[in-house]
Structure formats: C-alpha cells, structure tokens
C-alpha positions as a Markdown table, in Angstrom:
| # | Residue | x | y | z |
|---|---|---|---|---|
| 1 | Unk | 3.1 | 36.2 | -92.7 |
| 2 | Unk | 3.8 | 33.9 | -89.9 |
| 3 | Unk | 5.3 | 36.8 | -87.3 |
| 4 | Unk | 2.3 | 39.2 | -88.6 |
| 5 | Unk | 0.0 | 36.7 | -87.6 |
| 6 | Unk | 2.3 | 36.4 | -84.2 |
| 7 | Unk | 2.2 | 39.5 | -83.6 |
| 8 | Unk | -1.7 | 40.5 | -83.9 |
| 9 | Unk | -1.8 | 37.6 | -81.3 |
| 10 | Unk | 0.1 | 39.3 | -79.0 |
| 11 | Unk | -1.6 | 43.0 | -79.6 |
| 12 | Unk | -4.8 | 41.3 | -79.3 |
| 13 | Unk | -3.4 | 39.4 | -75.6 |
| 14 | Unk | -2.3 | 43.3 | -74.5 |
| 15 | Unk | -5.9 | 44.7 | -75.6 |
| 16 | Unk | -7.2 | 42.3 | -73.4 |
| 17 | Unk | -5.0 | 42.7 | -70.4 |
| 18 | Unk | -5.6 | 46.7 | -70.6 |
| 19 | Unk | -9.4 | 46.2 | -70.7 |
| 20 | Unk | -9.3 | 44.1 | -67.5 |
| 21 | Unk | -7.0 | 45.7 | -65.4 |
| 22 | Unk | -8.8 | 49.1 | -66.2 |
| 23 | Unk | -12.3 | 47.4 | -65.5 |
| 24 | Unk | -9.8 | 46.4 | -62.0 |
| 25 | Unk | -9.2 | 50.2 | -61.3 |
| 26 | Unk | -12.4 | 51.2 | -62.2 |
| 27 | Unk | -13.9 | 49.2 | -59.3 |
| 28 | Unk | -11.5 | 50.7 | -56.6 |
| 29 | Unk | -12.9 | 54.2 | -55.0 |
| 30 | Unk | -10.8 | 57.5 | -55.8 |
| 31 | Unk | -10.1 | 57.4 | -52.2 |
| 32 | Unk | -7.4 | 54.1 | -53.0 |
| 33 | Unk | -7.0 | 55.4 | -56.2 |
| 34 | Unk | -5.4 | 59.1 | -54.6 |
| 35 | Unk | -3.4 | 56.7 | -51.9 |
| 36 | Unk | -2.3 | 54.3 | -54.8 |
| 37 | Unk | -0.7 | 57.3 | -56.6 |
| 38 | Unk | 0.9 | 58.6 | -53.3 |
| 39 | Unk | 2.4 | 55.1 | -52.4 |
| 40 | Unk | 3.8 | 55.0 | -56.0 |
| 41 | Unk | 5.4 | 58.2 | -55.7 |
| 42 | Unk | 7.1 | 57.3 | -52.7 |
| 43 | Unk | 10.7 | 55.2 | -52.0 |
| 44 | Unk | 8.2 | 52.4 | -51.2 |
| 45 | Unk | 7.0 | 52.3 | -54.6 |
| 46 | Unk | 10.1 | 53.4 | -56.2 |
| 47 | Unk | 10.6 | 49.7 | -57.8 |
| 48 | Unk | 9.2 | 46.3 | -57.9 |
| 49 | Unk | 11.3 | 45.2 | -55.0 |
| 50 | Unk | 10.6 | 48.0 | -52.6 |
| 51 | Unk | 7.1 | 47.5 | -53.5 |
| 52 | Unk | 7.1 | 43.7 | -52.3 |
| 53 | Unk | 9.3 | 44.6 | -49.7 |
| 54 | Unk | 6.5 | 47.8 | -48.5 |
| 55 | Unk | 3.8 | 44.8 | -49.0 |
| 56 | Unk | 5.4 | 42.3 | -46.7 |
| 57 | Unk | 6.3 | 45.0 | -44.0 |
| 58 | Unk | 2.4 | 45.9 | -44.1 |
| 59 | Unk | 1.7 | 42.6 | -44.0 |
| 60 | Unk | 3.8 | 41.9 | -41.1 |
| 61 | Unk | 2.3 | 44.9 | -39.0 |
| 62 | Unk | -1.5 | 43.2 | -40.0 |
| 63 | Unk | -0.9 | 40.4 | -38.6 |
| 64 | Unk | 1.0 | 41.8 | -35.3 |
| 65 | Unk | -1.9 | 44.0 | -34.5 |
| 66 | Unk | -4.9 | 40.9 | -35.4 |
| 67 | Unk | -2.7 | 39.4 | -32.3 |
C-alpha cells in the first residue's frame, strides 16, 4: 500500500512538472521555439555537456562583445 501511495506521489510531482514547463514553452514565441529545435538538433545540443559547454561559449561571446 505504502509504494502505491509512493508512487501516486511521484506521478502526481511529474504531472506538475509537465504542466509548468509547458505553461514555460508556451510563453516563448515560435520564433525561439523553431531555433530551440534547430539548436537541439545540432552537435551543440547533441548532449547535456555540449549543451552547457554551447551555453558557456555563448556566454563567453556576450560578454566580449558588452565590452
């Protein structure tokens, strides 16, 4: 009964984490939406670590061209 009750917890925690990040992706334009989709589809967001590496590289070139 116990791990029934554990695990319509956890169903009920990933319900909730799907409704907010799609109210989060509802709010972006199709515009970052279409780029989102191309980024992902690239080596850049191949995996988590090319993905933090792509973010820290943008990042980097931000702040070079703000100086």
């Amino acid at each position: 009964v116990g791990a029934h009750a554990d695990l319509r917890a956890e169903q009920a925690r990933a319900e909730s984490d799907e409704s907010s990040a799609l109210t989060e992706l509802d709010r972006l334009s199709n515009k970052v939406r279409t780029r989102a989709a191309q980024l992902l589809e690239s080596t850049d967001g191949a995996d988590g670590p090319s993905r933090q590496a792509a973010a820290a590289r943008a990042e980097s070139l931000v702040q070079m061209l703000e100086t």
